[in-house]
XYZ file of N, CA, C and O in Angstrom:
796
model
N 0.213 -63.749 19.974
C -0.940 -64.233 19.198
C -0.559 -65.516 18.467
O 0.614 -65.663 18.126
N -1.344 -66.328 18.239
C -0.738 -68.145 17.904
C -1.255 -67.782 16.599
O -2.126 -66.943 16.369
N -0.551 -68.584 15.675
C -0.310 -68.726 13.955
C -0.806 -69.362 13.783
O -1.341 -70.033 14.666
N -0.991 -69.621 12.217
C -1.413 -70.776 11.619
C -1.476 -70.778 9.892
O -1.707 -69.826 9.147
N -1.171 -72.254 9.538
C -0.872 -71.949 8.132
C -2.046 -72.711 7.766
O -2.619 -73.473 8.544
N -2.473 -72.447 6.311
C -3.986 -73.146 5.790
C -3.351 -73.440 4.652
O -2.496 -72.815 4.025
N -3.915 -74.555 4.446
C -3.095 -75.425 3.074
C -4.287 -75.998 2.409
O -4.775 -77.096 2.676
N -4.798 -74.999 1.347
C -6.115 -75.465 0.569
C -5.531 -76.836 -0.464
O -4.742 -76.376 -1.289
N -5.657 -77.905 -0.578
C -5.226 -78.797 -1.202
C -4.849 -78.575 -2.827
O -5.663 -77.887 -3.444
N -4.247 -78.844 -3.220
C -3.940 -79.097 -4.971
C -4.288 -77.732 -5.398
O -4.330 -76.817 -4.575
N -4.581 -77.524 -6.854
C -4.654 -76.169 -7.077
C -4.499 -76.437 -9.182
O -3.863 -77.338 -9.729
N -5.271 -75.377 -9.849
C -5.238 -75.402 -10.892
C -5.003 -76.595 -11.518
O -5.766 -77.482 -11.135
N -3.842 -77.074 -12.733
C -4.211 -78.137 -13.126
C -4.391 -79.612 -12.221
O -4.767 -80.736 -12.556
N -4.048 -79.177 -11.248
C -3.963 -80.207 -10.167
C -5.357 -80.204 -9.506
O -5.515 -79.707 -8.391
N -6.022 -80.572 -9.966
C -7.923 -80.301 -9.489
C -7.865 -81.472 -7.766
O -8.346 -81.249 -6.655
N -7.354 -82.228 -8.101
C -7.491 -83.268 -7.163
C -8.788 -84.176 -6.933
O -9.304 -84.183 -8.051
N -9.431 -84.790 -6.259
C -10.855 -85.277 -6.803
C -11.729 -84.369 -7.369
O -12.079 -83.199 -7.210
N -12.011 -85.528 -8.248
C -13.619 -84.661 -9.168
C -14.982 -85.730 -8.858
O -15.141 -86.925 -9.103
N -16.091 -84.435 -8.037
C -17.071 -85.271 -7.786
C -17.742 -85.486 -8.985
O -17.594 -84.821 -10.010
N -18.565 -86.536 -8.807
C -19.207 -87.073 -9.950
C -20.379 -85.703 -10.636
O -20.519 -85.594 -11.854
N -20.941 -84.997 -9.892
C -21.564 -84.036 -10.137
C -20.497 -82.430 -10.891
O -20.984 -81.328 -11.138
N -18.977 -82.856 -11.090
C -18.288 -82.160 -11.683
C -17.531 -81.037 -10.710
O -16.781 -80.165 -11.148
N -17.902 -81.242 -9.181
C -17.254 -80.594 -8.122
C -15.794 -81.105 -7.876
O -15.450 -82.153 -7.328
N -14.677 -79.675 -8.651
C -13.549 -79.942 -8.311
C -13.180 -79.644 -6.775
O -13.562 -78.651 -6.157
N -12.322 -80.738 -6.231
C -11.801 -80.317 -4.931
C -10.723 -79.362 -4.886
O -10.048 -79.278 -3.860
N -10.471 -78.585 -5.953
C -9.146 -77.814 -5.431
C -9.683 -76.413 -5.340
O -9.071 -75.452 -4.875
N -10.851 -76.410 -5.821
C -11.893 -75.112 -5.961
C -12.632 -74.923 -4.781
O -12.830 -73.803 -4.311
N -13.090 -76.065 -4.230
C -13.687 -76.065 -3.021
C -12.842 -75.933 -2.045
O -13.217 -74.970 -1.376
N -11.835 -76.424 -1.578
C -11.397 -76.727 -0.630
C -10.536 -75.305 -0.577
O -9.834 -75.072 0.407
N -10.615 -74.465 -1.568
C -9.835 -73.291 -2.029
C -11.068 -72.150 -0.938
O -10.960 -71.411 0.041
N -11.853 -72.482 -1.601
C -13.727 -71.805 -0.567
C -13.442 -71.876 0.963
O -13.398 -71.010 1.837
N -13.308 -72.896 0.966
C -13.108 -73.492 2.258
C -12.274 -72.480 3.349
O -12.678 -71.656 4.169
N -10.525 -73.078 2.844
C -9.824 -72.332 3.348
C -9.570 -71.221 3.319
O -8.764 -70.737 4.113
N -10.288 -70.395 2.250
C -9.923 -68.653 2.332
C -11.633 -68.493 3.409
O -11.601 -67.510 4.150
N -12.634 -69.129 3.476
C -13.657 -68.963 5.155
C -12.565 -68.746 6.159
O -12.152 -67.660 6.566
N -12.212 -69.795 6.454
C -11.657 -70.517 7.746
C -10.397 -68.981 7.880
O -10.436 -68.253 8.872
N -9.547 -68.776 6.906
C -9.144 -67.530 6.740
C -9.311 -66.246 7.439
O -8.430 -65.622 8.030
N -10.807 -65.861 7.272
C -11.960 -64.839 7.547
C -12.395 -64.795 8.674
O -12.733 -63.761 9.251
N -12.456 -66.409 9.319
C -13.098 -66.455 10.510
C -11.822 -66.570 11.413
O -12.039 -66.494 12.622
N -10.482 -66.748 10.999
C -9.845 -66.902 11.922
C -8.800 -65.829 12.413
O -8.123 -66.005 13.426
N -8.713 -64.630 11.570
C -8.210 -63.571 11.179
C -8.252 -62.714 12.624
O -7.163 -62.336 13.055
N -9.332 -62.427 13.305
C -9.473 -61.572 14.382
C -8.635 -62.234 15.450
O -7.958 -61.648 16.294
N -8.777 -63.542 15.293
C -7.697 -63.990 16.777
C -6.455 -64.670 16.668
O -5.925 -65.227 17.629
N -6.091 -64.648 15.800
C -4.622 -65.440 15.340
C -3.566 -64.648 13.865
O -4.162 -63.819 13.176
N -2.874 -64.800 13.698
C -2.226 -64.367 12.520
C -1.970 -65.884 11.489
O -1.517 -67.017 11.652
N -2.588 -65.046 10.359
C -2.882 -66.336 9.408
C -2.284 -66.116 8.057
O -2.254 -64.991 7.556
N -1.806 -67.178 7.459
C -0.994 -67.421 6.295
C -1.595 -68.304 5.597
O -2.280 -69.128 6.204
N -1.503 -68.370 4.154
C -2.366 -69.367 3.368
C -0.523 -70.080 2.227
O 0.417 -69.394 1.826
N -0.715 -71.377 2.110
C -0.190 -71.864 1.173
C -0.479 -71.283 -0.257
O 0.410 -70.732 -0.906
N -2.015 -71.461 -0.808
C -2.463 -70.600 -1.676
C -3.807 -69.616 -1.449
O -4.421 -69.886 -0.417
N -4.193 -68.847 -2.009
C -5.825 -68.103 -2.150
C -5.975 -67.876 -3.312
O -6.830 -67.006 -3.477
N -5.377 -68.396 -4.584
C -6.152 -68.898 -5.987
C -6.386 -70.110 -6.417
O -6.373 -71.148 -5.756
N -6.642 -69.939 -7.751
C -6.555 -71.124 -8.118
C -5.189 -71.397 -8.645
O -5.145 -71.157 -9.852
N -3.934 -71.863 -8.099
C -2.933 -72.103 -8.803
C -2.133 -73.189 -8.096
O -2.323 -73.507 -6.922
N -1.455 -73.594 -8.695
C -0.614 -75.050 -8.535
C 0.900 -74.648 -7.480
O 1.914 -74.219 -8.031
N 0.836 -74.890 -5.766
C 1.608 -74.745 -5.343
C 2.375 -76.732 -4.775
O 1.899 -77.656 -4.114
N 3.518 -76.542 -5.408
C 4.294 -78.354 -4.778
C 4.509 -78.487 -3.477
O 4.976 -77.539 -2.846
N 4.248 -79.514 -2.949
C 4.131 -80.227 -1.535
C 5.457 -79.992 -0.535
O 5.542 -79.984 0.693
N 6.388 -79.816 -1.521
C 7.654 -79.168 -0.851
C 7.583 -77.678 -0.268
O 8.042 -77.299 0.809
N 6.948 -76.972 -1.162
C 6.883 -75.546 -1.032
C 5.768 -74.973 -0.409
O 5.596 -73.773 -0.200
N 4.802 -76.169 -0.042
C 3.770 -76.124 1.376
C 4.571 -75.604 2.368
O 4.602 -74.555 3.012
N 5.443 -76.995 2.297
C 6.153 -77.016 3.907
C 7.099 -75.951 4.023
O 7.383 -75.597 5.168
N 7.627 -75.389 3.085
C 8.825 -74.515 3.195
C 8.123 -73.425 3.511
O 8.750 -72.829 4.386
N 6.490 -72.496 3.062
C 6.452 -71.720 3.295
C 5.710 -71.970 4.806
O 5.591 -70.911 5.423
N 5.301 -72.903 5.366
C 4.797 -72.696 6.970
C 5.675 -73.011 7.689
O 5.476 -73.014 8.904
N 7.464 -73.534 6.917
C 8.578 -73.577 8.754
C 9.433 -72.328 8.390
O 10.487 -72.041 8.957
N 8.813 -71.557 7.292
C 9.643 -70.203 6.896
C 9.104 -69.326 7.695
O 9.798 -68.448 8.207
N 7.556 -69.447 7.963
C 6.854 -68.612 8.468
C 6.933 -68.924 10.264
O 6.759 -68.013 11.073
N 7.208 -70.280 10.652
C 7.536 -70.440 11.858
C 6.144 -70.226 12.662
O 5.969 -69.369 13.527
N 5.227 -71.129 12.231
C 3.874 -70.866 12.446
C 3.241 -71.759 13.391
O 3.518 -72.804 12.802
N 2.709 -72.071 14.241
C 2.084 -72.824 15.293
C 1.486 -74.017 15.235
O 1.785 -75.037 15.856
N 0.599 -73.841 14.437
C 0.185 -75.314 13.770
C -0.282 -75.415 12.112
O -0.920 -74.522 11.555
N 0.077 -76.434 11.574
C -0.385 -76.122 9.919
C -1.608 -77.116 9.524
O -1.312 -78.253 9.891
N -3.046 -77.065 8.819
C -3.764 -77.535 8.609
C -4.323 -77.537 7.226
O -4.965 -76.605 6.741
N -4.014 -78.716 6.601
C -3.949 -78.355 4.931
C -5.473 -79.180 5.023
O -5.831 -79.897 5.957
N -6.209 -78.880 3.850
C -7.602 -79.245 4.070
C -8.052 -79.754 2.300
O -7.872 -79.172 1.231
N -8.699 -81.100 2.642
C -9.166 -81.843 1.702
C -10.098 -81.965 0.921
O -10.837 -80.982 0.892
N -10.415 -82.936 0.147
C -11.983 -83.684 0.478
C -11.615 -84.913 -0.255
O -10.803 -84.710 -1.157
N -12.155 -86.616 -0.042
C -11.644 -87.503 -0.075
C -12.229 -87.839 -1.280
O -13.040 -87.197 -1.947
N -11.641 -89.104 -1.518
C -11.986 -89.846 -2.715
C -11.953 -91.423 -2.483
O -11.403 -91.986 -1.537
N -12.500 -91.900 -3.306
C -11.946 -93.584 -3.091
C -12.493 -94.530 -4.352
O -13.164 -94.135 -5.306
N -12.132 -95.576 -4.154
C -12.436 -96.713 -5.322
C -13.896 -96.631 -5.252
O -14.539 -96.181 -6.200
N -14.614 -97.166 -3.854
C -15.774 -97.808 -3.444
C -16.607 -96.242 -3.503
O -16.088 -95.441 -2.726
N -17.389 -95.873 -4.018
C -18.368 -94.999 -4.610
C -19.182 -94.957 -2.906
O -19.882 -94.113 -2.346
N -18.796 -95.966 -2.606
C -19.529 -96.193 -1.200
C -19.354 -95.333 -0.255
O -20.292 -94.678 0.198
N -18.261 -95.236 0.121
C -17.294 -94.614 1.308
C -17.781 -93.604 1.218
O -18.384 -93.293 0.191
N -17.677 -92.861 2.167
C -18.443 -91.339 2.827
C -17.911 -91.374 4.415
O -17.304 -92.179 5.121
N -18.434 -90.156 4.555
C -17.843 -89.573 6.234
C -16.441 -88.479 6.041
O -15.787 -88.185 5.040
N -16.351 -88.115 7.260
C -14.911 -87.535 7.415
C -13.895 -87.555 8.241
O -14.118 -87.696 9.443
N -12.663 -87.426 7.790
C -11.759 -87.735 9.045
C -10.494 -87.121 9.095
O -10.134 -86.672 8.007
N -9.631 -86.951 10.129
C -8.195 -86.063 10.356
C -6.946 -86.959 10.631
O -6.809 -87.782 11.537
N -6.277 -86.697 9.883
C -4.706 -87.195 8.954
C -3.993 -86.256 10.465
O -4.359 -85.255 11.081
N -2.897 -87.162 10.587
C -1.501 -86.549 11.640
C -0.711 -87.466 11.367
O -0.865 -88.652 11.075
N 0.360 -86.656 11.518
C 1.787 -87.352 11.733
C 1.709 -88.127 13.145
O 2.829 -88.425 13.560
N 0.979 -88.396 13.716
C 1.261 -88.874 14.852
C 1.576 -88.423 16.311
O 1.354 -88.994 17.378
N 2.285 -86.969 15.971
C 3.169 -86.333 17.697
C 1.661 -85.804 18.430
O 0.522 -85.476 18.100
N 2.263 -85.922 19.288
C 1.192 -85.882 20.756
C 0.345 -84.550 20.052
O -0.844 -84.596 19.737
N 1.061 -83.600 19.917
C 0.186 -81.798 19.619
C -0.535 -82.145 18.741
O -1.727 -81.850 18.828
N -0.050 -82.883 17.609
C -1.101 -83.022 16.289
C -2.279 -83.783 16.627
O -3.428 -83.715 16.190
N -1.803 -84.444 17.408
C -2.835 -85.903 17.849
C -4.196 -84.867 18.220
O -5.370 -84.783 17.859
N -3.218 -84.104 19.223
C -4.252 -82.913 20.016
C -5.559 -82.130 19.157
O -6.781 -82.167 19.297
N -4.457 -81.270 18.015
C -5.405 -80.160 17.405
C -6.362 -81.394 16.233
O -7.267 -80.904 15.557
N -6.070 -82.892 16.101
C -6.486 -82.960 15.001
C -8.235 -83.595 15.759
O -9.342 -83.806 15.263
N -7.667 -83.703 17.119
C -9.042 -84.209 17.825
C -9.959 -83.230 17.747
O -10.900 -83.341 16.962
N -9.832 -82.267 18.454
C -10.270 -80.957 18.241
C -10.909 -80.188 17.171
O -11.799 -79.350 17.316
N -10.390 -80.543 16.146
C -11.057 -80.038 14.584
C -11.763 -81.441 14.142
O -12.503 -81.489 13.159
N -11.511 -82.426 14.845
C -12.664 -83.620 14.261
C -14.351 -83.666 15.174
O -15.503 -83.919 14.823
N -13.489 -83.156 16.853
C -14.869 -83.646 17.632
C -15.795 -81.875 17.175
O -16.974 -81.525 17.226
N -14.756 -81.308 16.838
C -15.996 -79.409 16.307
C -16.736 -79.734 15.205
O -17.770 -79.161 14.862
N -15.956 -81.096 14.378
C -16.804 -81.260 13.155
C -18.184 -82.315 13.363
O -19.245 -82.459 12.756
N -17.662 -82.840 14.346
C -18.660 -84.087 14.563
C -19.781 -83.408 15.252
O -20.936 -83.833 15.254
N -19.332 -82.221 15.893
C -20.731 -81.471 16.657
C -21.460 -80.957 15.588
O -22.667 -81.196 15.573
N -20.846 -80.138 14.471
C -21.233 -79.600 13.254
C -22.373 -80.425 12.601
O -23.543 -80.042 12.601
N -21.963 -81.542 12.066
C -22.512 -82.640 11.203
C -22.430 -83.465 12.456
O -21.395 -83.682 13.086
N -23.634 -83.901 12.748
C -23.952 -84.921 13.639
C -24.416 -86.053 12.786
O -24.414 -87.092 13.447
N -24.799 -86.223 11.598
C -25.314 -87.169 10.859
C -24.378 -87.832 9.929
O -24.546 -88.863 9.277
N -23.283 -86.982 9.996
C -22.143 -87.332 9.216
C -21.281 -88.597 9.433
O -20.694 -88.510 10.511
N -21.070 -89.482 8.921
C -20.287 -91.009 9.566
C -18.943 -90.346 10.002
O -18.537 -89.436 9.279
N -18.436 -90.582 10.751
C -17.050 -90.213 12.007
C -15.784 -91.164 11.964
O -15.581 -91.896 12.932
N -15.102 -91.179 11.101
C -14.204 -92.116 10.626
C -12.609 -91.636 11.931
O -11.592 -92.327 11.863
N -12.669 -90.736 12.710
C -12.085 -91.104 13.567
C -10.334 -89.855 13.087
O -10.170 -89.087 12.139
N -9.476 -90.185 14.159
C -8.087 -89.478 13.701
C -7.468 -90.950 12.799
O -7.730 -92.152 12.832
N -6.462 -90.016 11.971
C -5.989 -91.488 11.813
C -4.201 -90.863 11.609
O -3.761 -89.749 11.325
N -3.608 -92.030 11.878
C -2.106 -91.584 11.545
C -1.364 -91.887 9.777
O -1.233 -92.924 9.128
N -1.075 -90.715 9.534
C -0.480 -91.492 7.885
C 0.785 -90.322 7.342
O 0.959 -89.243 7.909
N 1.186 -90.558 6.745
C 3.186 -90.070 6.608
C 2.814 -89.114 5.095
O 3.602 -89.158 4.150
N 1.741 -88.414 5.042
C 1.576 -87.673 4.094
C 2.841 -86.740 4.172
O 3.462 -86.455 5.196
N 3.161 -86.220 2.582
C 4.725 -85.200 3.020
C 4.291 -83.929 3.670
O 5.131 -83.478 4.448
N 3.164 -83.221 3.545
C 2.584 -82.015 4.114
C 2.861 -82.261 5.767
O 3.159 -81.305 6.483
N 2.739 -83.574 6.281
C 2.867 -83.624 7.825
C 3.637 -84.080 8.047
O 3.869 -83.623 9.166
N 4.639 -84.993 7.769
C 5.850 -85.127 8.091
C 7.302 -84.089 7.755
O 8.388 -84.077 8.334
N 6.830 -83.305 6.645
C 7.645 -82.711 6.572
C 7.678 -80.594 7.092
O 8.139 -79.530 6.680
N 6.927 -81.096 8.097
C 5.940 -79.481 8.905
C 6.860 -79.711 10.123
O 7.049 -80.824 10.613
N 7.592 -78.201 10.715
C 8.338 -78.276 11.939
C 7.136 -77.884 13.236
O 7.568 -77.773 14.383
N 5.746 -77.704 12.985
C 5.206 -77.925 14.011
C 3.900 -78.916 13.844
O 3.863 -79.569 12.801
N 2.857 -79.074 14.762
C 1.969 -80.256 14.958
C 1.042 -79.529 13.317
O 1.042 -78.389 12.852
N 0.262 -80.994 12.782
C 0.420 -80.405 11.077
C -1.040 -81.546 10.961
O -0.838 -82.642 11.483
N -1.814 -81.430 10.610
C -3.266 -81.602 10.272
C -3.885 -82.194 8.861
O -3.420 -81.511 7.949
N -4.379 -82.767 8.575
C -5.015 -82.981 7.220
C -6.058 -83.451 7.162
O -6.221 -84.640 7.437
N -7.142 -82.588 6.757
C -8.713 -82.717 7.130
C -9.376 -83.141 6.081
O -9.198 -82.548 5.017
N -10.251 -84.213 6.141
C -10.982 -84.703 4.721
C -12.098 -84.503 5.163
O -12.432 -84.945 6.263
N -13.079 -83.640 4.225
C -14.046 -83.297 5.315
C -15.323 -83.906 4.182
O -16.330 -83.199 4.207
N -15.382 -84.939 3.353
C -16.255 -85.843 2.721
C -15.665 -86.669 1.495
O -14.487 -86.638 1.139
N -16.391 -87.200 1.078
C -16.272 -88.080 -0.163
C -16.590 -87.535 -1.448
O -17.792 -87.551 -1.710
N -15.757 -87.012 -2.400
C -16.609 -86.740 -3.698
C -16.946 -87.353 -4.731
O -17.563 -87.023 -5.744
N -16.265 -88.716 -4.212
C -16.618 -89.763 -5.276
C -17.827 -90.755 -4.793
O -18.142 -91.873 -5.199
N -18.578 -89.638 -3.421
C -19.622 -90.513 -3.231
C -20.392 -89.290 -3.510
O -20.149 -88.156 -3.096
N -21.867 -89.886 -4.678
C -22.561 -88.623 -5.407
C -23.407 -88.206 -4.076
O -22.858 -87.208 -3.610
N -24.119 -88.445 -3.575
C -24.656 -87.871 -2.306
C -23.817 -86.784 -1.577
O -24.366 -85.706 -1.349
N -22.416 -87.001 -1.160
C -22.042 -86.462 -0.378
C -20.954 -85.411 -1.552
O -20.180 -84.562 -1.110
N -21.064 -85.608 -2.560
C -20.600 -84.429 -3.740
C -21.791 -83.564 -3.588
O -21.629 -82.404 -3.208
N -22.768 -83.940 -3.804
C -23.926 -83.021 -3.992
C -23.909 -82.104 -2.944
O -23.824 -80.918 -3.261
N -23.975 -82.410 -1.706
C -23.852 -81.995 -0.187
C -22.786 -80.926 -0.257
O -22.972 -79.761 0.096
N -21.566 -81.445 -0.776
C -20.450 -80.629 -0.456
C -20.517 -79.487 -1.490
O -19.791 -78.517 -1.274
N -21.356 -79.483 -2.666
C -21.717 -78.634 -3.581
C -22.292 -77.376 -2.839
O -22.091 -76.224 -3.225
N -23.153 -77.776 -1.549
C -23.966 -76.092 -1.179
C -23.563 -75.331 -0.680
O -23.257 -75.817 0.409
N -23.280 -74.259 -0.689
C -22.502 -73.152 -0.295
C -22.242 -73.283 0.917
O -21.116 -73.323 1.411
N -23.806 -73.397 1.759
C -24.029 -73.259 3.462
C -23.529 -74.270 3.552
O -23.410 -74.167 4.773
N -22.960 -75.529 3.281
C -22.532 -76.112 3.772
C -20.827 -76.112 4.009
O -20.226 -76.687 4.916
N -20.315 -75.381 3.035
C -19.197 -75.301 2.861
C -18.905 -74.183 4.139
O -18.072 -74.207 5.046
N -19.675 -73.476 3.885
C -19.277 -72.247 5.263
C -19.858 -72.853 6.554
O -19.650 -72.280 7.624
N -20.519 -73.894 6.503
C -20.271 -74.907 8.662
C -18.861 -75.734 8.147
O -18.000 -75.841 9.020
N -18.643 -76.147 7.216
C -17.199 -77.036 7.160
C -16.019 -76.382 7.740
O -15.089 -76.829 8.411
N -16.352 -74.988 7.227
C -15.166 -73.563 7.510
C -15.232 -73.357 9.292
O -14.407 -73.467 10.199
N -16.307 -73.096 9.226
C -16.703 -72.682 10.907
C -16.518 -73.912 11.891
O -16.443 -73.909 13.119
N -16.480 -74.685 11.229
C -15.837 -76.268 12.016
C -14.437 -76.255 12.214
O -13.967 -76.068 13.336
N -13.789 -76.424 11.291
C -12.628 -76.359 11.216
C -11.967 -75.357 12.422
O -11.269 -75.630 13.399
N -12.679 -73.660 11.742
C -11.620 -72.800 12.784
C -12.350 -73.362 14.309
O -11.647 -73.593 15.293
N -13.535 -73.496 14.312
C -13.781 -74.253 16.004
C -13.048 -74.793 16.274
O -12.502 -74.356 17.287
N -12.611 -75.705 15.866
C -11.398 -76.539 16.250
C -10.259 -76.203 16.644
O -9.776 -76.565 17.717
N -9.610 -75.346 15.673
C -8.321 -74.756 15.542
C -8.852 -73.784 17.258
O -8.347 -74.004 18.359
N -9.829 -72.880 16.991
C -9.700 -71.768 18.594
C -10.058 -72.635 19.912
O -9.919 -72.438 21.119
N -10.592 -73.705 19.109
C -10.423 -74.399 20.960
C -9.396 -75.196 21.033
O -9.018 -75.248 22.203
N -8.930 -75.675 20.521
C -6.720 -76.357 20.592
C -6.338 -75.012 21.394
O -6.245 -75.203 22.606
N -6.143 -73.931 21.044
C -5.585 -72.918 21.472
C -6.533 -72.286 22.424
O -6.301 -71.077 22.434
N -7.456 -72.581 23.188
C -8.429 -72.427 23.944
C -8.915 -70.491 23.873
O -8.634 -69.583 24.655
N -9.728 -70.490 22.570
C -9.748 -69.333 22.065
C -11.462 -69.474 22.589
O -11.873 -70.634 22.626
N -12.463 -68.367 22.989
C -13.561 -68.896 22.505
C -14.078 -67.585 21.511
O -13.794 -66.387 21.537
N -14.968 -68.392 20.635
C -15.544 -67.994 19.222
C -17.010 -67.740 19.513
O -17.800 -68.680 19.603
N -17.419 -66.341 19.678
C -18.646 -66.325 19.365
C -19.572 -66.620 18.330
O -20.784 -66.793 18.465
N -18.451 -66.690 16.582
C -19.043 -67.135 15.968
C -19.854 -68.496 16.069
O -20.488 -68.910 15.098
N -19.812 -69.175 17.273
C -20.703 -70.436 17.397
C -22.020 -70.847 17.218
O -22.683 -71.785 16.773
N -22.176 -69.250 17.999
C -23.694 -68.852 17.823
C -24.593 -68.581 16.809
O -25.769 -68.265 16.991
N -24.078 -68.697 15.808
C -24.539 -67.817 13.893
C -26.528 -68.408 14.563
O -27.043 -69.377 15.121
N -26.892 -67.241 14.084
C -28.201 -67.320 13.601
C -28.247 -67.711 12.326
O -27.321 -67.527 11.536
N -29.550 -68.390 11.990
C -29.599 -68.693 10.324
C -29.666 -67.325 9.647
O -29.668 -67.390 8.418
N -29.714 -66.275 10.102
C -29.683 -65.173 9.251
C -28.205 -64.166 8.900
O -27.781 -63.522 7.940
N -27.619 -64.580 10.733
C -25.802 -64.517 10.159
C -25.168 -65.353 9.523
O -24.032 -65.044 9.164
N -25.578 -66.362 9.265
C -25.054 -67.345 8.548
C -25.283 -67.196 6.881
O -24.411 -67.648 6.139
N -26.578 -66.497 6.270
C -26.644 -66.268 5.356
C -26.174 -65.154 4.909
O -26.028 -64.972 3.700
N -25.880 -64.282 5.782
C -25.125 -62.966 5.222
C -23.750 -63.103 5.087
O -23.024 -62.623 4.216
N -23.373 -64.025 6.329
C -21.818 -64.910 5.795
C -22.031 -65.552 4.012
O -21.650 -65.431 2.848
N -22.677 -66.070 4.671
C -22.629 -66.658 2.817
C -22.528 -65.720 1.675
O -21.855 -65.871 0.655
N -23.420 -64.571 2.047
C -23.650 -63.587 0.916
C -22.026 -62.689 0.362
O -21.519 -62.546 -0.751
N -21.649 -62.280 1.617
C -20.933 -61.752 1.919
C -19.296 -62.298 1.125
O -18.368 -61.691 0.592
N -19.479 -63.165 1.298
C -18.419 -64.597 0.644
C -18.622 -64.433 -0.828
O -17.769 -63.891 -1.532
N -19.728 -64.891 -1.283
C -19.786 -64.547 -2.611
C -19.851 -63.301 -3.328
O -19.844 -63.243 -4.558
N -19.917 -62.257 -2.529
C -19.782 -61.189 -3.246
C -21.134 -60.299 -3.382
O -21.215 -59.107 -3.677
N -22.324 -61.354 -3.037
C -23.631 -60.564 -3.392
C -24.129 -59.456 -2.565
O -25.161 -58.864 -2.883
């Protein structure tokens, strides 16, 4: 059965972007990756960096997914920038051929997801989470929160759970898994949601 480590970004005092609407990214992206978690659980064996809110260091990312000796690692974002402007989303690799692979894969599941979404493409960059990962290693920005539109967006629940269901799309077709979850009716999709929150 193929692994995988989930690396919800930053954590407790480490909020990481704050959208202008007061949406911390370490809370969300925390949502995020304990979905992707849930949905990916039946066909893979899965490990999380964190599932609270608490402050784990960039060293001790990597130590716990080449401790765990895990298949591929995908730590997950949401962007920020100077220009209030910038929006879209896009996937971070170290560069090696596999990463190149899974990070296409979790970008073109997202681009099917959000078709309206601007498509900023793979890109290569020497973050320590991916250079310092002993297998192909991922970093997903999956919007802008310093653009208020796309804070607001990333604020709705349902949206956060297609970001989730994107993602693991990605991840089960790299590993050529197929996911019936593809299919969600709007009414499985809201009981996902419900279900998530607790109601």
């Amino acid at each position: 059965m193929p692994s995988i480590c989930i690396d919800p970004g930053h954590g407790a005092e480490d909020s990481g972007a704050v959208g202008a609407n007061g949406l911390f990214e370490s809370l969300a992206v925390l949502d995020i990756g304990l979905m992707v978690r849930d949905i990916l659980r039946p066909h893979m064996d899965v490990i999380m960096t964190r599932d609270d809110d608490t402050f784990v260091s960039l060293p001790e990312r990597c130590r716990v997914a080449n401790n765990a000796d895990v298949d591929i690692f995908v730590s997950i974002h949401l962007n920020s920038a100077s220009n209030a402007e910038a929006n879209g989303f896009e996937v971070f690799t170290s560069g090696s051929d596999e990463s190149v692979r899974l990070a296409g894969s979790v970008l073109n599941a997202h681009a099917l997801t959000f078709k309206n979404q601007r498509n900023r493409g793979v890109k290569k960059q020497s973050f320590h989470v991916l250079v310092n990962t002993a297998m192909p290693a991922i970093l997903w920005e999956g919007c802008f929160l310093s653009n208020q539109q796309e804070a607001e967006w990333a604020s709705d629940d349902s949206v956060r759970v297609s970001m989730a269901q994107a993602i693991s799309d990605g991840v089960l077709a790299y590993f050529g898994i197929a996911e019936s979850n593809q299919e969600l009716t709007l009414e499985e999709r809201v009981v996902r949601i419900e279900n998530h929150l607790g109601l």
